[in-house]
């Protein structure tokens, strides 16, 4: 197989196992230096679809990482540090790993000089304590973004509680639930660019395509998965990674894929990928390389 060197590499396995989480990471040929943050989704109380901490044990231990999360901007069990830490215990994250709520103390600002909608990103101040980052995302639908993957996990996912409202409102946090859809999606791309530009060559991404509901892990009562599991994908390019996941859904013959695509398309989810590519933090062109 001839590989176009200008395309990003996205590695793929259809076998979703703890062991393959580590094996696919090794294919990235990256050493995450210093203190490693592992961004996960802790799962809202009541959610049935989020990635369980036991499943991630091999890969998190392999990179010697600290599990990191940020507080939410809506009511629930994760909108304060105290409640979020309690939920981390309830969901067993704290039993297996060191856990850090990045915005437990305050915000830091990352500048976005070329942002399409926002020129700063409010992230948890504890982020400054980490030299590198592994972003593990559960790929699924999302009620507002259309889909949730790597780009959402490093934008909304790494924003502080205030920062989440700021991104949703495209710079106007009071418009958290009322901002125009395209402006929200472009703001997510802006925020994602600030994380990629901060960590540069010290960040890697894994998407797990399982339990694919039209709803996010932030939903306490998520709809059950609508299509069969697809696999694990990994890349150093979050744009290529999310695009590859979208393409796998379009190419699937699973009868439930249309339901998921309706959610993605109704929210114009691909626009986040388009905007991130325009910001040059990744490419929509990629080679999908099977490790099976």
mmCIF file of N, CA, C and O in Angstrom, residues 196-248:
data_model
loop_
_atom_site.group_PDB
_atom_site.id
_atom_site.type_symbol
_atom_site.label_atom_id
_atom_site.label_comp_id
_atom_site.label_asym_id
_atom_site.label_seq_id
_atom_site.Cartn_x
_atom_site.Cartn_y
_atom_site.Cartn_z
ATOM 1 N N UNK A 196 -4.495 22.195 21.045
ATOM 2 C CA UNK A 196 -3.507 21.605 20.135
ATOM 3 C C UNK A 196 -2.260 22.484 20.064
ATOM 4 O O UNK A 196 -1.127 21.986 20.100
ATOM 5 N N UNK A 197 -2.451 23.784 19.983
ATOM 6 C CA UNK A 197 -1.304 24.688 19.895
ATOM 7 C C UNK A 197 -0.528 24.761 21.207
ATOM 8 O O UNK A 197 0.682 25.021 21.202
ATOM 9 N N UNK A 198 -1.201 24.512 22.320
ATOM 10 C CA UNK A 198 -0.503 24.509 23.608
ATOM 11 C C UNK A 198 0.400 23.290 23.736
ATOM 12 O O UNK A 198 1.573 23.409 24.107
ATOM 13 N N UNK A 199 -0.129 22.109 23.418
ATOM 14 C CA UNK A 199 0.637 20.881 23.646
ATOM 15 C C UNK A 199 1.484 20.460 22.458
ATOM 16 O O UNK A 199 2.386 19.633 22.610
ATOM 17 N N UNK A 200 1.173 20.972 21.271
ATOM 18 C CA UNK A 200 1.975 20.736 20.069
ATOM 19 C C UNK A 200 2.248 19.249 19.846
ATOM 20 O O UNK A 200 1.334 18.497 19.526
ATOM 21 N N UNK A 201 3.490 18.815 20.034
ATOM 22 C CA UNK A 201 3.869 17.420 19.760
ATOM 23 C C UNK A 201 3.725 16.521 20.981
ATOM 24 O O UNK A 201 4.217 15.385 20.976
ATOM 25 N N UNK A 202 3.046 17.013 22.006
ATOM 26 C CA UNK A 202 2.905 16.245 23.243
ATOM 27 C C UNK A 202 1.441 15.936 23.544
ATOM 28 O O UNK A 202 1.022 15.956 24.703
ATOM 29 N N UNK A 203 0.678 15.631 22.488
ATOM 30 C CA UNK A 203 -0.729 15.284 22.665
ATOM 31 C C UNK A 203 -1.094 14.197 21.664
ATOM 32 O O UNK A 203 -0.630 14.202 20.520
ATOM 33 N N UNK A 204 -1.908 13.250 22.127
ATOM 34 C CA UNK A 204 -2.352 12.142 21.278
ATOM 35 C C UNK A 204 -3.828 11.884 21.551
ATOM 36 O O UNK A 204 -4.348 12.234 22.616
ATOM 37 N N UNK A 205 -4.484 11.219 20.583
ATOM 38 C CA UNK A 205 -5.938 11.081 20.629
ATOM 39 C C UNK A 205 -6.376 9.649 20.325
ATOM 40 O O UNK A 205 -5.882 9.037 19.373
ATOM 41 N N UNK A 206 -7.314 9.158 21.122
ATOM 42 C CA UNK A 206 -7.947 7.863 20.878
ATOM 43 C C UNK A 206 -9.456 8.050 20.940
ATOM 44 O O UNK A 206 -9.972 8.631 21.900
ATOM 45 N N UNK A 207 -10.157 7.592 19.909
ATOM 46 C CA UNK A 207 -11.622 7.574 19.906
ATOM 47 C C UNK A 207 -12.104 6.135 19.977
ATOM 48 O O UNK A 207 -11.602 5.280 19.237
ATOM 49 N N UNK A 208 -13.078 5.876 20.825
ATOM 50 C CA UNK A 208 -13.654 4.540 20.949
ATOM 51 C C UNK A 208 -15.090 4.580 20.441
ATOM 52 O O UNK A 208 -15.940 5.288 20.997
ATOM 53 N N UNK A 209 -15.343 3.823 19.371
ATOM 54 C CA UNK A 209 -16.670 3.818 18.745
ATOM 55 C C UNK A 209 -17.463 2.620 19.266
ATOM 56 O O UNK A 209 -17.575 1.577 18.627
ATOM 57 N N UNK A 210 -18.022 2.804 20.465
ATOM 58 C CA UNK A 210 -18.856 1.772 21.072
ATOM 59 C C UNK A 210 -20.025 2.463 21.766
ATOM 60 O O UNK A 210 -20.008 3.678 21.970
ATOM 61 N N UNK A 211 -21.060 1.690 22.101
ATOM 62 C CA UNK A 211 -22.217 2.264 22.811
ATOM 63 C C UNK A 211 -22.663 3.572 22.157
ATOM 64 O O UNK A 211 -22.862 4.590 22.839
ATOM 65 N N UNK A 212 -22.816 3.546 20.843
ATOM 66 C CA UNK A 212 -23.066 4.787 20.111
ATOM 67 C C UNK A 212 -24.545 5.172 20.121
ATOM 68 O O UNK A 212 -25.343 4.721 19.314
ATOM 69 N N UNK A 213 -24.857 6.021 21.064
ATOM 70 C CA UNK A 213 -26.180 6.608 21.207
ATOM 71 C C UNK A 213 -26.209 7.939 20.456
ATOM 72 O O UNK A 213 -25.159 8.508 20.140
ATOM 73 N N UNK A 214 -27.390 8.460 20.204
ATOM 74 C CA UNK A 214 -27.490 9.815 19.666
ATOM 75 C C UNK A 214 -27.218 10.844 20.754
ATOM 76 O O UNK A 214 -27.014 12.023 20.466
ATOM 77 N N UNK A 215 -27.193 10.392 22.008
ATOM 78 C CA UNK A 215 -26.983 11.284 23.145
ATOM 79 C C UNK A 215 -25.570 11.170 23.691
ATOM 80 O O UNK A 215 -24.890 10.168 23.518
ATOM 81 N N UNK A 216 -25.181 12.213 24.411
ATOM 82 C CA UNK A 216 -23.840 12.295 24.986
ATOM 83 C C UNK A 216 -23.785 11.614 26.357
ATOM 84 O O UNK A 216 -24.810 11.337 26.980
ATOM 85 N N UNK A 217 -22.573 11.387 26.841
ATOM 86 C CA UNK A 217 -22.375 10.836 28.180
ATOM 87 C C UNK A 217 -22.708 11.862 29.266
ATOM 88 O O UNK A 217 -22.725 11.530 30.444
ATOM 89 N N UNK A 218 -22.965 13.101 28.845
ATOM 90 C CA UNK A 218 -23.376 14.131 29.803
ATOM 91 C C UNK A 218 -24.864 14.049 30.112
ATOM 92 O O UNK A 218 -25.353 14.757 30.990
ATOM 93 N N UNK A 219 -25.589 13.188 29.398
ATOM 94 C CA UNK A 219 -27.034 13.044 29.621
ATOM 95 C C UNK A 219 -27.294 12.003 30.706
ATOM 96 O O UNK A 219 -26.848 10.858 30.597
ATOM 97 N N UNK A 220 -28.040 12.391 31.728
ATOM 98 C CA UNK A 220 -28.357 11.446 32.797
ATOM 99 C C UNK A 220 -29.276 10.336 32.291
ATOM 100 O O UNK A 220 -29.210 9.200 32.765
ATOM 101 N N UNK A 221 -30.123 10.662 31.337
ATOM 102 C CA UNK A 221 -31.012 9.669 30.741
ATOM 103 C C UNK A 221 -30.769 9.662 29.239
ATOM 104 O O UNK A 221 -31.514 10.253 28.459
ATOM 105 N N UNK A 222 -29.692 9.004 28.837
ATOM 106 C CA UNK A 222 -29.337 8.938 27.419
ATOM 107 C C UNK A 222 -30.155 7.863 26.717
ATOM 108 O O UNK A 222 -30.546 6.861 27.319
ATOM 109 N N UNK A 223 -30.398 8.087 25.438
ATOM 110 C CA UNK A 223 -31.020 7.042 24.632
ATOM 111 C C UNK A 223 -30.045 5.875 24.519
ATOM 112 O O UNK A 223 -28.820 6.064 24.488
ATOM 113 N N UNK A 224 -30.554 4.666 24.437
ATOM 114 C CA UNK A 224 -29.695 3.500 24.282
ATOM 115 C C UNK A 224 -28.972 3.551 22.940
ATOM 116 O O UNK A 224 -29.443 4.195 21.988
ATOM 117 N N UNK A 225 -27.827 2.868 22.824
ATOM 118 C CA UNK A 225 -27.097 2.844 21.555
ATOM 119 C C UNK A 225 -27.992 2.384 20.407
ATOM 120 O O UNK A 225 -28.843 1.508 20.580
ATOM 121 N N UNK A 226 -27.770 2.989 19.231
ATOM 122 C CA UNK A 226 -28.632 2.709 18.086
ATOM 123 C C UNK A 226 -27.952 1.879 17.006
ATOM 124 O O UNK A 226 -28.607 1.468 16.050
ATOM 125 N N UNK A 227 -26.636 1.635 17.143
ATOM 126 C CA UNK A 227 -25.959 0.817 16.149
ATOM 127 C C UNK A 227 -24.835 0.032 16.803
ATOM 128 O O UNK A 227 -24.422 0.323 17.928
ATOM 129 N N UNK A 228 -24.361 -0.958 16.111
ATOM 130 C CA UNK A 228 -23.335 -1.840 16.659
ATOM 131 C C UNK A 228 -21.997 -1.117 16.806
ATOM 132 O O UNK A 228 -21.719 -0.133 16.111
ATOM 133 N N UNK A 229 -21.176 -1.626 17.722
ATOM 134 C CA UNK A 229 -19.844 -1.066 17.922
ATOM 135 C C UNK A 229 -19.016 -1.190 16.639
ATOM 136 O O UNK A 229 -19.179 -2.139 15.860
ATOM 137 N N UNK A 230 -18.094 -0.236 16.432
ATOM 138 C CA UNK A 230 -17.261 -0.237 15.228
ATOM 139 C C UNK A 230 -15.803 -0.517 15.543
ATOM 140 O O UNK A 230 -15.167 -1.335 14.886
ATOM 141 N N UNK A 231 -15.228 0.147 16.562
ATOM 142 C CA UNK A 231 -13.831 -0.128 16.863
ATOM 143 C C UNK A 231 -13.157 0.998 17.611
ATOM 144 O O UNK A 231 -13.793 1.920 18.125
ATOM 145 N N UNK A 232 -11.833 0.913 17.652
ATOM 146 C CA UNK A 232 -10.972 1.916 18.288
ATOM 147 C C UNK A 232 -10.131 2.573 17.202
ATOM 148 O O UNK A 232 -9.582 1.891 16.333
ATOM 149 N N UNK A 233 -10.030 3.903 17.261
ATOM 150 C CA UNK A 233 -9.191 4.643 16.326
ATOM 151 C C UNK A 233 -8.248 5.543 17.108
ATOM 152 O O UNK A 233 -8.596 6.031 18.190
ATOM 153 N N UNK A 234 -7.064 5.780 16.557
ATOM 154 C CA UNK A 234 -6.085 6.633 17.220
ATOM 155 C C UNK A 234 -5.313 7.441 16.190
ATOM 156 O O UNK A 234 -5.055 6.969 15.073
ATOM 157 N N UNK A 235 -4.941 8.657 16.571
ATOM 158 C CA UNK A 235 -4.193 9.528 15.672
ATOM 159 C C UNK A 235 -3.531 10.636 16.474
ATOM 160 O O UNK A 235 -3.910 10.902 17.620
ATOM 161 N N UNK A 236 -2.550 11.286 15.858
ATOM 162 C CA UNK A 236 -1.993 12.508 16.420
ATOM 163 C C UNK A 236 -2.742 13.727 15.897
ATOM 164 O O UNK A 236 -2.451 14.849 16.293
ATOM 165 N N UNK A 237 -3.700 13.500 15.017
ATOM 166 C CA UNK A 237 -4.467 14.560 14.366
ATOM 167 C C UNK A 237 -5.940 14.418 14.746
ATOM 168 O O UNK A 237 -6.625 13.504 14.283
ATOM 169 N N UNK A 238 -6.470 15.319 15.596
ATOM 170 C CA UNK A 238 -7.863 15.179 16.038
ATOM 171 C C UNK A 238 -8.878 15.423 14.926
ATOM 172 O O UNK A 238 -9.992 14.897 14.978
ATOM 173 N N UNK A 239 -8.517 16.225 13.939
ATOM 174 C CA UNK A 239 -9.417 16.495 12.818
ATOM 175 C C UNK A 239 -9.593 15.231 11.979
ATOM 176 O O UNK A 239 -10.713 14.803 11.680
ATOM 177 N N UNK A 240 -8.466 14.630 11.610
ATOM 178 C CA UNK A 240 -8.511 13.392 10.830
ATOM 179 C C UNK A 240 -9.217 12.285 11.599
ATOM 180 O O UNK A 240 -9.976 11.492 11.020
ATOM 181 N N UNK A 241 -8.980 12.239 12.897
ATOM 182 C CA UNK A 241 -9.574 11.190 13.724
ATOM 183 C C UNK A 241 -11.094 11.291 13.739
ATOM 184 O O UNK A 241 -11.799 10.299 13.511
ATOM 185 N N UNK A 242 -11.612 12.481 14.002
ATOM 186 C CA UNK A 242 -13.073 12.651 14.016
ATOM 187 C C UNK A 242 -13.661 12.427 12.624
ATOM 188 O O UNK A 242 -14.741 11.840 12.487
ATOM 189 N N UNK A 243 -12.967 12.891 11.586
ATOM 190 C CA UNK A 243 -13.464 12.694 10.225
ATOM 191 C C UNK A 243 -13.534 11.209 9.894
ATOM 192 O O UNK A 243 -14.510 10.744 9.281
ATOM 193 N N UNK A 244 -12.523 10.454 10.306
ATOM 194 C CA UNK A 244 -12.516 9.012 10.040
ATOM 195 C C UNK A 244 -13.691 8.326 10.724
ATOM 196 O O UNK A 244 -14.318 7.426 10.157
ATOM 197 N N UNK A 245 -14.009 8.745 11.939
ATOM 198 C CA UNK A 245 -15.149 8.161 12.653
ATOM 199 C C UNK A 245 -16.459 8.472 11.934
ATOM 200 O O UNK A 245 -17.319 7.583 11.779
ATOM 201 N N UNK A 246 -16.612 9.708 11.500
ATOM 202 C CA UNK A 246 -17.809 10.084 10.750
ATOM 203 C C UNK A 246 -17.924 9.240 9.481
ATOM 204 O O UNK A 246 -19.001 8.727 9.144
ATOM 205 N N UNK A 247 -16.806 9.079 8.782
ATOM 206 C CA UNK A 247 -16.816 8.308 7.530
ATOM 207 C C UNK A 247 -17.176 6.852 7.774
ATOM 208 O O UNK A 247 -17.877 6.231 6.962
ATOM 209 N N UNK A 248 -16.704 6.280 8.872
ATOM 210 C CA UNK A 248 -17.035 4.892 9.187
ATOM 211 C C UNK A 248 -18.534 4.721 9.431
ATOM 212 O O UNK A 248 -19.115 3.687 9.076
#
